[in-house]
GROMACS .gro file of C-alpha atoms in nm:
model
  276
    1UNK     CA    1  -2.673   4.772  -2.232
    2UNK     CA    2  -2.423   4.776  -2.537
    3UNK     CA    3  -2.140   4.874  -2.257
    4UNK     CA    4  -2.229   4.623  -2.024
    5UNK     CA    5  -2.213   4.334  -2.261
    6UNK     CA    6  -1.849   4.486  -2.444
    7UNK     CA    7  -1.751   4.451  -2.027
    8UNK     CA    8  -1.843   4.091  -1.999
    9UNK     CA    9  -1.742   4.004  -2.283
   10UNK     CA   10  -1.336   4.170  -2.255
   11UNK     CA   11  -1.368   3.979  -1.829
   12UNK     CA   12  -1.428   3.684  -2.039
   13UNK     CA   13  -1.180   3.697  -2.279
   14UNK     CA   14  -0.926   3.802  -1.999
   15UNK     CA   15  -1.011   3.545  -1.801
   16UNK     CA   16  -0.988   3.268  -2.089
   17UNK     CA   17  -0.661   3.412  -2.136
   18UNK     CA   18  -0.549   3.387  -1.804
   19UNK     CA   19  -0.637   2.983  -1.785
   20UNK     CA   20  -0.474   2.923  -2.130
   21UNK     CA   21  -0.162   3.096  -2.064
   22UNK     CA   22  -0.169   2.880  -1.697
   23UNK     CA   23  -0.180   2.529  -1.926
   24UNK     CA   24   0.055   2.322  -1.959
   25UNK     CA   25   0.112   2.097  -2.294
   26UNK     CA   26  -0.055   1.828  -2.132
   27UNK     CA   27  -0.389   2.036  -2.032
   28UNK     CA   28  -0.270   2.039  -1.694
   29UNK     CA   29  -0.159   2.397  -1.469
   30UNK     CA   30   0.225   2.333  -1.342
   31UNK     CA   31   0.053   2.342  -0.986
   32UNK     CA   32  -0.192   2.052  -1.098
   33UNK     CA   33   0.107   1.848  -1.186
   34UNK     CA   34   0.272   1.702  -0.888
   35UNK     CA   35   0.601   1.610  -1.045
   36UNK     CA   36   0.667   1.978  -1.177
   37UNK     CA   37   0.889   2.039  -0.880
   38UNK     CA   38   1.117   1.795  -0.984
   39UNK     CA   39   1.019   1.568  -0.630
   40UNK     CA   40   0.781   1.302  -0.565
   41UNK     CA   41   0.652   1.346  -0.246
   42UNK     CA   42   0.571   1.003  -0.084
   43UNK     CA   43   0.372   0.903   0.202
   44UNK     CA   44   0.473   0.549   0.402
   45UNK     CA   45   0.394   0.350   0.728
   46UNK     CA   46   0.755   0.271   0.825
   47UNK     CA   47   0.648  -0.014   1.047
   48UNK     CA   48   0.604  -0.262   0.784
   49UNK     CA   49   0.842  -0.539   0.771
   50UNK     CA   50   0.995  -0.598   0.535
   51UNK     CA   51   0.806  -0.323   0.262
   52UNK     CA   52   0.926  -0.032   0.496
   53UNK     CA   53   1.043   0.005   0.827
   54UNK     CA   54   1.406   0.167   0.986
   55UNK     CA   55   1.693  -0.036   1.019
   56UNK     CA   56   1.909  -0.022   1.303
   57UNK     CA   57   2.017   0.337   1.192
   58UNK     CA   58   1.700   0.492   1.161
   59UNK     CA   59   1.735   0.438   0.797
   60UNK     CA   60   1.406   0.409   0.621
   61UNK     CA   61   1.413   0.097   0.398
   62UNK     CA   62   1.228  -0.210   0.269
   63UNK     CA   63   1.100  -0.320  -0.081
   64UNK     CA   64   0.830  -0.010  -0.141
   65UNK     CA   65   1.182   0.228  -0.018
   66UNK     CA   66   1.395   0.080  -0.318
   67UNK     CA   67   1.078   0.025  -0.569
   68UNK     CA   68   1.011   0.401  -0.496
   69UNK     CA   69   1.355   0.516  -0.565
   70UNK     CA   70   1.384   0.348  -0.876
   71UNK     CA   71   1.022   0.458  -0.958
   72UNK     CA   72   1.127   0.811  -0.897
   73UNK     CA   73   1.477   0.774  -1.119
   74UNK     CA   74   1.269   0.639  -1.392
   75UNK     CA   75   1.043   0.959  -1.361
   76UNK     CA   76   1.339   1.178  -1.323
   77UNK     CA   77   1.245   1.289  -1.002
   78UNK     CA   78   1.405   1.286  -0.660
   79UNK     CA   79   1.210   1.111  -0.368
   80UNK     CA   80   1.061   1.265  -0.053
   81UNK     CA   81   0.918   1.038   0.245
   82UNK     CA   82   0.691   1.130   0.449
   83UNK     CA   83   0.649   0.855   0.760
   84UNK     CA   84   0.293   0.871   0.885
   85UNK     CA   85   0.110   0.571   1.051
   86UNK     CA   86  -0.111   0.369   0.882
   87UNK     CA   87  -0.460   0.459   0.991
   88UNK     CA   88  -0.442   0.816   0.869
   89UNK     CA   89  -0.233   0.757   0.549
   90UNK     CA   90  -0.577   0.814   0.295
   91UNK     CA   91  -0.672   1.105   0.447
   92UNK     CA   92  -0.326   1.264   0.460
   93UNK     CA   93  -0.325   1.186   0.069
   94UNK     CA   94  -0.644   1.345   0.023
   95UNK     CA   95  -0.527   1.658   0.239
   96UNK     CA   96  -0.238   1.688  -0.014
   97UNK     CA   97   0.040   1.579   0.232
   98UNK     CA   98   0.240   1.426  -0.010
   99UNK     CA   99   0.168   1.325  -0.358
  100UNK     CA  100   0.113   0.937  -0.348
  101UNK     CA  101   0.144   0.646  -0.086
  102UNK     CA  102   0.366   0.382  -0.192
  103UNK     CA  103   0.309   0.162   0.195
  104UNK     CA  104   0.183  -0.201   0.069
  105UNK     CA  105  -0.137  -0.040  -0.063
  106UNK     CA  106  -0.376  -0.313  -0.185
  107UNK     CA  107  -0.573  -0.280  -0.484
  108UNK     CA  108  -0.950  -0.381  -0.417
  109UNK     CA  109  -1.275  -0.210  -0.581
  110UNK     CA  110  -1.323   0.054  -0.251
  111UNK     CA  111  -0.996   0.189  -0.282
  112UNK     CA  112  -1.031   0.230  -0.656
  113UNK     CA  113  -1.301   0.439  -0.622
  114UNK     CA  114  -1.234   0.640  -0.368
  115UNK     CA  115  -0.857   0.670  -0.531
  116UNK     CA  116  -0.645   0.634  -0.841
  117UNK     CA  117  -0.459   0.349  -0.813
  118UNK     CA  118  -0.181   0.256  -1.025
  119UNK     CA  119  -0.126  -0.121  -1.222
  120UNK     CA  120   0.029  -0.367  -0.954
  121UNK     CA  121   0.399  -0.385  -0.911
  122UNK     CA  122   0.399  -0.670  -0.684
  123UNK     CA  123   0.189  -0.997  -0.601
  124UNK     CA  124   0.002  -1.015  -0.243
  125UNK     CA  125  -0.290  -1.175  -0.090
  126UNK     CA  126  -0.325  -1.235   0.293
  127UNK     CA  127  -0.274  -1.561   0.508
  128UNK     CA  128  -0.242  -1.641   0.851
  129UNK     CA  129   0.057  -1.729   1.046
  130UNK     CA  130   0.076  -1.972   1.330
  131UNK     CA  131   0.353  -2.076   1.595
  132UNK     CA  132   0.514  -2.357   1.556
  133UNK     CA  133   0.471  -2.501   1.915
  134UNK     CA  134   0.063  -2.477   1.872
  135UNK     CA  135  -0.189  -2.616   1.644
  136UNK     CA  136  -0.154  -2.502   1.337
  137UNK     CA  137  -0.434  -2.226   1.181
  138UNK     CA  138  -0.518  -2.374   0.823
  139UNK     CA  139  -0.853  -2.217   0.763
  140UNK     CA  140  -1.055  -1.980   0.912
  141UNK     CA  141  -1.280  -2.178   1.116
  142UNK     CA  142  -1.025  -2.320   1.297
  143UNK     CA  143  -0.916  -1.996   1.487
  144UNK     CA  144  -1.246  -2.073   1.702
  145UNK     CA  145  -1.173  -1.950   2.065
  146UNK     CA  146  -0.859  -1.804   1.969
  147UNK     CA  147  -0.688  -1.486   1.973
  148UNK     CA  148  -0.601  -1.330   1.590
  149UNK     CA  149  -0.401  -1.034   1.573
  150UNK     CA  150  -0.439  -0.782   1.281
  151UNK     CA  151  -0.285  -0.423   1.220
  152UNK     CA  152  -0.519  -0.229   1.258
  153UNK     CA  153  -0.778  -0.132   0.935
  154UNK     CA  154  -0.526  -0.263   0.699
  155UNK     CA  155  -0.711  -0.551   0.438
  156UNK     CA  156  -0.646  -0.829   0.670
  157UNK     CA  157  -0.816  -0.667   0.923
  158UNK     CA  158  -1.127  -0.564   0.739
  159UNK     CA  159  -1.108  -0.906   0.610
  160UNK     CA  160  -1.088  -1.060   0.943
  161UNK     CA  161  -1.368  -0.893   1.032
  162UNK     CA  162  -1.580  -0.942   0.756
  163UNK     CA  163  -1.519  -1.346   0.845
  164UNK     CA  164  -1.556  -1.357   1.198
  165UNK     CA  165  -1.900  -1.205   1.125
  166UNK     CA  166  -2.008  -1.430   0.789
  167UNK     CA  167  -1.896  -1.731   0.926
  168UNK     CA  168  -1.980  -1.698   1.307
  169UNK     CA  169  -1.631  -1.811   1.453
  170UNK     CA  170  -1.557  -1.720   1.787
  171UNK     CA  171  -1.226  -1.527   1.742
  172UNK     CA  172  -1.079  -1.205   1.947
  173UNK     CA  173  -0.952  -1.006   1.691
  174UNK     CA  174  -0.686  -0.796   1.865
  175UNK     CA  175  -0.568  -0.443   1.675
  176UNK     CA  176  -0.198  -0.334   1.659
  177UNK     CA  177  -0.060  -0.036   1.532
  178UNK     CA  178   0.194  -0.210   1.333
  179UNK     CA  179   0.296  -0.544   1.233
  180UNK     CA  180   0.585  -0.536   1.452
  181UNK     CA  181   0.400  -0.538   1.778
  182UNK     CA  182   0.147  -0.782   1.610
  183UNK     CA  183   0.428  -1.009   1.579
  184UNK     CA  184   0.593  -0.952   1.917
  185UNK     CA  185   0.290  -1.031   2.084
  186UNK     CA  186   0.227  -1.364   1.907
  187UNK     CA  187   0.669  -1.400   1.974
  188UNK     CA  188   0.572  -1.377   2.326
  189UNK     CA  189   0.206  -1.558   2.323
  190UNK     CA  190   0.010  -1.307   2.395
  191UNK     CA  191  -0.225  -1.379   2.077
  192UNK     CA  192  -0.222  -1.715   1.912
  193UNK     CA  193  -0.234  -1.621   1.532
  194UNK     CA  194  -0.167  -1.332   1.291
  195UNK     CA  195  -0.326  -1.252   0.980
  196UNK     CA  196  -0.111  -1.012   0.712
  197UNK     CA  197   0.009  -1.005   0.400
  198UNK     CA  198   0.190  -1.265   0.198
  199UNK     CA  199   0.543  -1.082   0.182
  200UNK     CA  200   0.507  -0.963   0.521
  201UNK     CA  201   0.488  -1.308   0.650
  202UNK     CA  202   0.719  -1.491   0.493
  203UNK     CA  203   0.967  -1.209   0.583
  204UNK     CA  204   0.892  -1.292   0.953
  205UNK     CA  205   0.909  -1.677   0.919
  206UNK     CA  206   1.279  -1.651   0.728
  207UNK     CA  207   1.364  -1.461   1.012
  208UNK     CA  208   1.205  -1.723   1.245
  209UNK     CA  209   1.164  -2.057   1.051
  210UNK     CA  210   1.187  -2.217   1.392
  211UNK     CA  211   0.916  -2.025   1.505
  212UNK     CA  212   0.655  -1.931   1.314
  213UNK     CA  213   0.499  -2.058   1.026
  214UNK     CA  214   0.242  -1.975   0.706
  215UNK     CA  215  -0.032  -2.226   0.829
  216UNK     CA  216  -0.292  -2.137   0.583
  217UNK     CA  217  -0.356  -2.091   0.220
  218UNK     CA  218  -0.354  -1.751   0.051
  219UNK     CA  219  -0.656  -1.627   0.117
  220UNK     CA  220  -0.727  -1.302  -0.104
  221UNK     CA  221  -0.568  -1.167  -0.413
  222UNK     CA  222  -0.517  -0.800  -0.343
  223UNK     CA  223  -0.157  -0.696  -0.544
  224UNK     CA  224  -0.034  -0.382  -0.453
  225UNK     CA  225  -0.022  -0.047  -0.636
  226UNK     CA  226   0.046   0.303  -0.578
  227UNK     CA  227  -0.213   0.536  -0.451
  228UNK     CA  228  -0.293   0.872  -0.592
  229UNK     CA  229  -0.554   1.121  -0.535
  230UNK     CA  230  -0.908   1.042  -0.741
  231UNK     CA  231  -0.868   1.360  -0.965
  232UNK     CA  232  -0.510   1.307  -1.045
  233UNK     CA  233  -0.505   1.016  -1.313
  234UNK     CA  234  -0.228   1.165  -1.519
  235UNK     CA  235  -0.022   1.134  -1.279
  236UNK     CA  236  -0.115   0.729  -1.288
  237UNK     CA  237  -0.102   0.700  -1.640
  238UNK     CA  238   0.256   0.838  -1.607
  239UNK     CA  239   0.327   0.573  -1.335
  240UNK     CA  240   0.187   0.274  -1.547
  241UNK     CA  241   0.449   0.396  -1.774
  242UNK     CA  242   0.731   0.357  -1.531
  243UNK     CA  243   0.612   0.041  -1.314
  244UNK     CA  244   0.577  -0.100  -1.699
  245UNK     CA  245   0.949   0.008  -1.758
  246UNK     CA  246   1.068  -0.130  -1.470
  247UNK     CA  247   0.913  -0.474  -1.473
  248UNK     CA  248   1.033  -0.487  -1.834
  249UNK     CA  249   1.381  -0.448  -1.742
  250UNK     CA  250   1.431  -0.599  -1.496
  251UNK     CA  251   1.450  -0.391  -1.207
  252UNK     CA  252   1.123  -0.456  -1.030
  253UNK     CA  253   1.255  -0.856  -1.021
  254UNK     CA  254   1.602  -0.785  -0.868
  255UNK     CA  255   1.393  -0.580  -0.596
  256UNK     CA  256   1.156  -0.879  -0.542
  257UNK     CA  257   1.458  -1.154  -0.513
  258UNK     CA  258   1.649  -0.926  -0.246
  259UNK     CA  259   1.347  -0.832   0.005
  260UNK     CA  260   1.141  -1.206  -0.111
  261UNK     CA  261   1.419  -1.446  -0.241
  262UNK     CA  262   1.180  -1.486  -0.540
  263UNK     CA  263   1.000  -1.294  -0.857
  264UNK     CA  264   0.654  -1.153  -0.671
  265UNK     CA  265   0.667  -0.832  -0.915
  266UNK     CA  266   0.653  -0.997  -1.270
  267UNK     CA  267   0.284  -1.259  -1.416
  268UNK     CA  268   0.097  -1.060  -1.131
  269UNK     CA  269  -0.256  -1.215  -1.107
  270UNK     CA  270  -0.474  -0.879  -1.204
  271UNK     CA  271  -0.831  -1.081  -1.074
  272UNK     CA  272  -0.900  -0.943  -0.769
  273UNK     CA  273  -1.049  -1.143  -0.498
  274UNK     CA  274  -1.122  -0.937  -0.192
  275UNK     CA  275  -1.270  -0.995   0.107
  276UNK     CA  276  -1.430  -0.648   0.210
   0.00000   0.00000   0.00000
């Protein structure tokens, strides 16, 4: 009996051993800490105008591409993107794909419990975009018997949704892949409306001031954050640190004013109102 205990009790000791000697300062293994590698591994829809999307040279770029970069340098880390589309971005995440998404991810209350989301580095809230040549969309309502396209279970979809059915409005709410074929379509008037993010659509209308326009108000506030895995909040912490640098110095507004051609990233309005 004596024996069998003294064996226990050395497996235990061993064992303790074996976990202590694995921790790092911080409590954490090096394998449980993501940026031990020296590379943030970073998972992005690159069909996102203008927060990511390839340029003409298959170069991926946008606001999220240079916010990341400078996120990373402030980490002293290198950056590694990982393009995968939209509606399997979470679960790639979970799956341990990459490390974070940094791809216009809003912050609402589902998404911060199923996730670890950072502090907001830039302002966003969703509003509908009309043609010029047509009626334009200013609330809701007002897309009765029209045709409303959305990429597909992004925020302004879910919110789209979650309208149509509260408020009993006759709308076709048609699904795209990206906001680039959303936009095509309503280019070529195959929808009549589009419902997206703030930045996304006043990238399109500077693009196309004679063409489209933001008919409605803001509709949401949703600002965006990064997205980590639920378990991995040191890794957040550590990014609240560096988003926090960034918008202190500067950086994070010189960002905003070259994709936006004004300050989204600095006074971000934390109350979330979310239509889910």
């Amino acid at each position: 009996m004596k024996r069998k205990l003294l064996g226990l009790s050395l497996a235990m000791m061993m064992l303790l051993a074996l976990v202590l000697t694995g921790c790092s300062s911080g409590g954490q293994t090096a394998e449980e800490d993501p940026l031990a590698d020296g590379v943030i591994s970073i998972g992005v829809d690159d069909t996102y105008l203008p927060m990511e999307f390839r340029n003409d040279q298959n170069e991926l770029i946008g606001f999220d591409i240079d916010f990341a970069n400078a996120l990373a340098a402030e980490l002293g880390v290198t950056t590694e993107f990982q393009t995968v589309s939209w509606d399997g971005i979470f679960n790639g995440l979970n799956a341990k794909q990459y490390d974070v998404i940094v791809s216009s991810t809003s912050i609402t209350p589902d998404r911060q419990k199923a996730f670890s989301m950072s502090d907001p580095y830039v302002a966003n809230g969703i509003v509908i975009v009309s043609r010029k040549d047509a009626t334009p969309v200013v609330t809701f309502d007002q897309l009765e018997g029209k045709t409303l396209g959305a990429q597909i279970e992004t925020t302004a979809d879910i919110a789209a949704e979650k309208l149509k059915a509260d408020q009993g409005v006759n709308v076709e709410i048609k699904k795209f892949d990206g906001m680039l074929d959303a936009f095509a379509a309503l280019q070529g008037k195959q929808i009549d409306n589009v419902i997206t993010d703030i930045g996304v659509a006043m990238y399109y209308v500077a693009q196309n001031p004679d063409l489209y326009i933001v008919s409605s108000d803001v509709l949401t506030n949703e600002p965006i954050g990064v997205t980590a895995r639920l378990a991995d909040t040191g890794l957040t912490d550590t990014l609240n640190t560096a988003i926090k640098t960034l918008q202190d110095n500067g950086t994070l507004t010189e960002i905003s004013m070259k994709w936006f051609g004004k300050d989204m990233s600095t006074d971000i309005d934390t109350n979330l109102v979310v239509i889910e």
